[in-house]
Amino acid sequence: MAKNLVIVESPAKAKTIEGFLGKDFTVKSSFGHIRDLDKNKLSVDIQNDFAPQYEISEEKEKIIEELSKVAQKAEIIWLATDEDREGEAIAWHLYEVLELEKERTKRIVFHEITKKAIQQAIENPRFIDFNLVDAQQARRVLDRLVGYELSPLLWKKVKPALSAGRVQSVAVRLIVEKEFEIKNFKPSTYFRVTGSFELLNKKDDKAQLLAELDHRFPTKEAALEFLNHIMGSTYTIKNVEKKPGKRTPAPPFTTSTLQQEAARKLGFSVARTMMIAQQLYEDGLITYMRTDSVNLSDLALSMAKDEIIKLYGKEYSKTRQYTTRTKGAQEAHEAIRPTNMKLHQAGRNEAQLKLYELIWKRTMASQMSDALLEKTTIAISISKTNRYYFLSKGEVVIFDGFLKIYSESADEEKEEMNAGILPSVNVGEEIKEKYISANQKFTTPPLRYTEASLVKKLEELGIGRPSTYAPIISTIQKREYVEKKDHVGQEKTALILTSKNGKIKEESKIEKWGFEKGKLTPTDIGILVTQFLMHNFENIMDYQFTARVEKEFDEIADGKLKWNQMIQRFYWPFHETVVKTFETQEKVKGERLLGVDPASGKKVYAKIGRYGSIVQLGETKDPTGQKPRFAGLKKNQSIETITLEEALSLFKLPRTVGFYMGKEIIVSTGRYGPYLLYSNTFYSIPKDEDPLMINQEKAIQIIEEKNQKEAAKIIKTFPERPDVVIQNGRYGPYIKIGNENIPIPKKIDPQSLELQQCLELQKQYLESKASRAESEESPLTKKKTKPRGKK
DNA sequence: CAGTGAGCGAGCTTCCGCTTGACTT
């Protein structure tokens, strides 16, 4: 057994480090935090100075056991968790849980995983920084108090199973406010004038000049007046201006910028980017993928330099060290970069290859020279006016520098007329008009957030951490506060006025306006909850709230403030508001009166029901005792925008569409969309079918198709026991007995199974399940913690 | 994953940040 035990957070990191240290060192990993507050209760003792009650979750038991075994035999335990608040806390929890003695515990930190950095760390140990630990405890307790007091308030006042928190509620607010900005946006229109000219002294294709007038006109009349006014003008080169320019590469990737670029360039979702990056990291191809630092190690800098010089030459190399300016960055790691810059391609599938290439290029580019440009502006004078000029702008790359391999993408494409090379012209030279045209344009509303642009915004506000960006996006969608949605926008008619050969021609063109695909859009419930929280908890919903508490966490870390004192100051006014809201706020329903149903004379409302947005026909408290009718909204409808007519058509369901083999077919719509009910079985209606339009023929087709698919799944049935069926499922063949599913071991051919064997397998399966459940109840485990992951 | 919605009342839901496999019908 080795004399030294080093504990880091990630197992992949442990593996790498073990190689750097001699055989006297064993390196193990804590797999992140080893204990936390029990998620089934508040676990903060408010009366006792907010003492947190920590608990080791079931999945961490094994890790602790293992670490404890090795720690007991080691002479020195090196706590090498990340150098930030969370890392310090993990070190402290390890110290406590493993019951380490101070004399044989050393705390070390390193920012990069190189032999040199680690040896240096070993030579400069310290002890646990309890102020930093306290800052983490304050962060943890604050988040728990906010989350676990606000969420129940929402269950009571809005809808069960909702949630609120310091981070997620502000993320939803951003999306809700963007939606209102767009809703309230009043587009204005303007006319942009462009001219196309020919050079008289040259006769090749390049003898053309495209230019834009340095003025835009607000109305069609003004544009027409101008076109008429300048008709018959001569055009002369007034001025040629050449200015040098340069472009500088973007810094290497952090989690947030990687997510943004992978979304823009590769179309990856934030979660997919992180999953693929994790795979690359585990294969040792890239450095750690959850980081807010743009720092590169000396080793990385020199590797990049060598590679750039080798590939492109000395003039392309420029060593740069970037500084992190992100709010609240903790810089426990390097930027995301390839571990070996000489490796130009890596990955085991296409997605990995693409992401690796992106990271390699970005890292290389960050160490390359600026691109040098020449910007040329040609001004053209108009003989019949001296108020305005036409300007032609061109940009030529003189030295490509980093642009040779990489240029960053933007969310919004700028509307500019930048030609590449402009023809050479002389001042005073006359040029010939081909045509002048005025194109109508509309100002566009702000763009809705994508996953990646939301991450960018959150990072700017200092809200959330690299490890939580992807989970935040998943949470706010799981709670149905926001959804990804396409927006068709509007079609607008844009005028084109073209002046050519002394005549003005008027044409029009249909333009799509406000069209967006797959953008984060608030739901009714998201809007309602945001308004509720804004009204009652303005402080927590403030975009600066996190920044303010972070400042106090820093003070705690500096030893200038006691953590429970900070929580004390925050908690009591907050808690009072929670109590007051519980007592005084009415339940929020978001009810909107749509009008009166002409058939029944009853009122129609849209509001939030227990399971989402609904429309209601009639009163809930009707004096005659009549009950109202309800119907759920369709996917693309919302309380805000639904019309009376649309609401009334929702009440047309359920209805009988016809009969099939003597039995009735009913069409209706439920929690998971429209369905057919036939012979006590549900049949989902395909998305592209309108449930109101479905006829008997179509319904029978849907029923038949599903029945055939079901039949194809069945491998074997037993006439004597109709409840026992052998089927093919997503995870291979299984036996269905009543409502129970029993997997069939791979070595058994499902076709060969007899009824008796099926029942035997069931018995075995239930026994092994029972014994597994028993082993879960180890004496150390208090509560079962569900593993995180898929739905 | 199941096909509701009032209102009653049982019992349930929930936070943010660190980190990976185990497990699905």
GROMACS .gro file of N, CA and C (backbone and C1' of nucleotides) in nm, chain A residues 143-173 471-482 523 525-533 537 540-541, chain B residues 13-16:
model
  196
  143ASP      N    1  -2.927   2.881  -0.122
  143ASP     CA    2  -3.000   2.820  -0.234
  143ASP      C    3  -3.109   2.725  -0.184
  144ARG      N    4  -3.077   2.649  -0.079
  144ARG     CA    5  -3.176   2.558  -0.024
  144ARG      C    6  -3.295   2.636   0.034
  145LEU      N    7  -3.266   2.739   0.110
  145LEU     CA    8  -3.374   2.816   0.173
  145LEU      C    9  -3.464   2.880   0.068
  146VAL      N   10  -3.402   2.941  -0.032
  146VAL     CA   11  -3.480   3.006  -0.137
  146VAL      C   12  -3.564   2.901  -0.211
  147GLY      N   13  -3.500   2.793  -0.254
  147GLY     CA   14  -3.568   2.692  -0.333
  147GLY      C   15  -3.679   2.622  -0.257
  148TYR      N   16  -3.650   2.587  -0.131
  148TYR     CA   17  -3.745   2.505  -0.055
  148TYR      C   18  -3.850   2.586   0.019
  149GLU      N   19  -3.840   2.718   0.014
  149GLU     CA   20  -3.952   2.797   0.068
  149GLU      C   21  -4.037   2.851  -0.046
  150LEU      N   22  -3.975   2.884  -0.156
  150LEU     CA   23  -4.052   2.938  -0.268
  150LEU      C   24  -4.133   2.829  -0.339
  151SER      N   25  -4.071   2.712  -0.359
  151SER     CA   26  -4.140   2.608  -0.435
  151SER      C   27  -4.275   2.570  -0.372
  152PRO      N   28  -4.280   2.539  -0.241
  152PRO     CA   29  -4.410   2.505  -0.181
  152PRO      C   30  -4.513   2.618  -0.194
  153LEU      N   31  -4.463   2.740  -0.195
  153LEU     CA   32  -4.554   2.854  -0.213
  153LEU      C   33  -4.620   2.845  -0.351
  154LEU      N   34  -4.541   2.807  -0.449
  154LEU     CA   35  -4.596   2.792  -0.584
  154LEU      C   36  -4.696   2.676  -0.591
  155TRP      N   37  -4.666   2.565  -0.518
  155TRP     CA   38  -4.758   2.451  -0.519
  155TRP      C   39  -4.895   2.494  -0.469
  156LYS      N   40  -4.891   2.580  -0.368
  156LYS     CA   41  -5.015   2.624  -0.305
  156LYS      C   42  -5.085   2.731  -0.390
  157LYS      N   43  -5.009   2.822  -0.444
  157LYS     CA   44  -5.071   2.939  -0.506
  157LYS      C   45  -5.084   2.930  -0.659
  158VAL      N   46  -5.009   2.839  -0.721
  158VAL     CA   47  -5.018   2.829  -0.866
  158VAL      C   48  -5.052   2.686  -0.910
  159LYS      N   49  -4.963   2.593  -0.891
  159LYS     CA   50  -4.982   2.458  -0.943
  159LYS      C   51  -4.887   2.364  -0.873
  160PRO      N   52  -4.926   2.238  -0.846
  160PRO     CA   53  -4.834   2.147  -0.777
  160PRO      C   54  -4.708   2.116  -0.859
  161ALA      N   55  -4.606   2.075  -0.789
  161ALA     CA   56  -4.481   2.024  -0.850
  161ALA      C   57  -4.401   2.129  -0.925
  162LEU      N   58  -4.435   2.256  -0.906
  162LEU     CA   59  -4.352   2.361  -0.969
  162LEU      C   60  -4.227   2.383  -0.885
  163SER      N   61  -4.137   2.465  -0.935
  163SER     CA   62  -4.016   2.494  -0.858
  163SER      C   63  -3.970   2.636  -0.885
  164ALA      N   64  -3.895   2.687  -0.789
  164ALA     CA   65  -3.836   2.819  -0.805
  164ALA      C   66  -3.698   2.815  -0.743
  165GLY      N   67  -3.610   2.900  -0.788
  165GLY     CA   68  -3.476   2.904  -0.731
  165GLY      C   69  -3.400   3.026  -0.779
  166ARG      N   70  -3.291   3.053  -0.711
  166ARG     CA   71  -3.209   3.170  -0.742
  166ARG      C   72  -3.171   3.175  -0.889
  167VAL      N   73  -3.139   3.062  -0.948
  167VAL     CA   74  -3.092   3.060  -1.085
  167VAL      C   75  -3.206   3.037  -1.185
  168GLN      N   76  -3.281   2.930  -1.167
  168GLN     CA   77  -3.382   2.895  -1.267
  168GLN      C   78  -3.489   3.002  -1.284
  169SER      N   79  -3.532   3.067  -1.175
  169SER     CA   80  -3.640   3.164  -1.187
  169SER      C   81  -3.596   3.287  -1.266
  170VAL      N   82  -3.469   3.322  -1.252
  170VAL     CA   83  -3.417   3.436  -1.327
  170VAL      C   84  -3.398   3.399  -1.474
  171ALA      N   85  -3.359   3.273  -1.499
  171ALA     CA   86  -3.346   3.227  -1.637
  171ALA      C   87  -3.481   3.235  -1.708
  172VAL      N   88  -3.586   3.192  -1.638
  172VAL     CA   89  -3.720   3.199  -1.698
  172VAL      C   90  -3.761   3.345  -1.718
  173ARG      N   91  -3.727   3.429  -1.621
  173ARG     CA   92  -3.762   3.571  -1.634
  173ARG      C   93  -3.703   3.631  -1.761
  471PRO      N   94  -2.784   2.165  -1.712
  471PRO     CA   95  -2.899   2.127  -1.629
  471PRO      C   96  -3.005   2.236  -1.614
  472ILE      N   97  -2.965   2.363  -1.608
  472ILE     CA   98  -3.064   2.471  -1.594
  472ILE      C   99  -3.160   2.468  -1.712
  473ILE      N  100  -3.102   2.454  -1.831
  473ILE     CA  101  -3.184   2.454  -1.952
  473ILE      C  102  -3.280   2.337  -1.952
  474SER      N  103  -3.233   2.224  -1.902
  474SER     CA  104  -3.322   2.109  -1.897
  474SER      C  105  -3.430   2.127  -1.790
  475THR      N  106  -3.395   2.185  -1.675
  475THR     CA  107  -3.494   2.204  -1.568
  475THR      C  108  -3.609   2.294  -1.611
  476ILE      N  109  -3.577   2.409  -1.668
  476ILE     CA  110  -3.686   2.502  -1.699
  476ILE      C  111  -3.777   2.448  -1.809
  477GLN      N  112  -3.726   2.354  -1.887
  477GLN     CA  113  -3.813   2.289  -1.985
  477GLN      C  114  -3.893   2.176  -1.922
  478LYS      N  115  -3.831   2.104  -1.830
  478LYS     CA  116  -3.900   1.993  -1.762
  478LYS      C  117  -4.016   2.047  -1.679
  479ARG      N  118  -3.999   2.162  -1.619
  479ARG     CA  119  -4.108   2.223  -1.541
  479ARG      C  120  -4.213   2.286  -1.631
  480GLU      N  121  -4.188   2.283  -1.760
  480GLU     CA  122  -4.278   2.343  -1.859
  480GLU      C  123  -4.294   2.493  -1.840
  481TYR      N  124  -4.187   2.559  -1.799
  481TYR     CA  125  -4.187   2.705  -1.794
  481TYR      C  126  -4.158   2.761  -1.933
  482VAL      N  127  -4.073   2.691  -2.005
  482VAL     CA  128  -4.040   2.733  -2.141
  482VAL      C  129  -4.037   2.610  -2.231
  523THR      N  130  -4.407   2.944  -2.166
  523THR     CA  131  -4.542   2.889  -2.168
  523THR      C  132  -4.630   2.977  -2.081
  525ILE      N  133  -4.769   2.892  -1.806
  525ILE     CA  134  -4.732   2.873  -1.667
  525ILE      C  135  -4.601   2.948  -1.636
  526GLY      N  136  -4.510   2.951  -1.732
  526GLY     CA  137  -4.384   3.024  -1.714
  526GLY      C  138  -4.409   3.173  -1.693
  527ILE      N  139  -4.499   3.227  -1.772
  527ILE     CA  140  -4.533   3.370  -1.761
  527ILE      C  141  -4.600   3.398  -1.626
  528LEU      N  142  -4.693   3.310  -1.591
  528LEU     CA  143  -4.769   3.329  -1.467
  528LEU      C  144  -4.678   3.324  -1.344
  529VAL      N  145  -4.592   3.222  -1.340
  529VAL     CA  146  -4.503   3.206  -1.225
  529VAL      C  147  -4.406   3.324  -1.217
  530THR      N  148  -4.355   3.369  -1.332
  530THR     CA  149  -4.265   3.482  -1.331
  530THR      C  150  -4.334   3.608  -1.277
  531GLN      N  151  -4.458   3.629  -1.321
  531GLN     CA  152  -4.530   3.747  -1.273
  531GLN      C  153  -4.556   3.736  -1.123
  532PHE      N  154  -4.591   3.615  -1.079
  532PHE     CA  155  -4.615   3.593  -0.937
  532PHE      C  156  -4.490   3.623  -0.854
  533LEU      N  157  -4.376   3.571  -0.899
  533LEU     CA  158  -4.251   3.592  -0.825
  533LEU      C  159  -4.205   3.737  -0.832
  537PHE      N  160  -4.151   3.874  -0.490
  537PHE     CA  161  -4.010   3.855  -0.452
  537PHE      C  162  -3.918   3.927  -0.550
  540ILE      N  163  -3.530   3.870  -0.518
  540ILE     CA  164  -3.469   3.747  -0.568
  540ILE      C  165  -3.472   3.740  -0.719
  541MET      N  166  -3.574   3.800  -0.778
  541MET     CA  167  -3.587   3.799  -0.924
  541MET      C  168  -3.496   3.903  -0.992
  804DT       P  169  -4.183   1.383  -0.284
  804DT     O5'  170  -4.167   1.468  -0.418
  804DT     C5'  171  -4.234   1.433  -0.539
  804DT     C4'  172  -4.264   1.561  -0.615
  804DT     C3'  173  -4.155   1.667  -0.608
  804DT     O3'  174  -4.135   1.720  -0.738
  804DT     C1'  175  -4.361   1.762  -0.548
  805DT       P  176  -3.991   1.737  -0.795
  805DT     O5'  177  -3.945   1.871  -0.723
  805DT     C5'  178  -3.995   1.998  -0.770
  805DT     C4'  179  -3.933   2.108  -0.685
  805DT     C3'  180  -3.781   2.104  -0.681
  805DT     O3'  181  -3.734   2.209  -0.765
  805DT     C1'  182  -3.878   2.152  -0.466
  806DC       P  183  -3.593   2.203  -0.827
  806DC     O5'  184  -3.512   2.298  -0.729
  806DC     C5'  185  -3.557   2.431  -0.703
  806DC     C4'  186  -3.452   2.501  -0.621
  806DC     C3'  187  -3.317   2.505  -0.690
  806DC     O3'  188  -3.300   2.630  -0.751
  806DC     C1'  189  -3.296   2.424  -0.465
  807DC       P  190  -3.209   2.637  -0.881
  807DC     O5'  191  -3.061   2.616  -0.826
  807DC     C5'  192  -3.005   2.718  -0.745
  807DC     C4'  193  -2.862   2.683  -0.710
  807DC     C3'  194  -2.772   2.654  -0.831
  807DC     O3'  195  -2.649   2.716  -0.805
  807DC     C1'  196  -2.766   2.474  -0.681
   0.00000   0.00000   0.00000
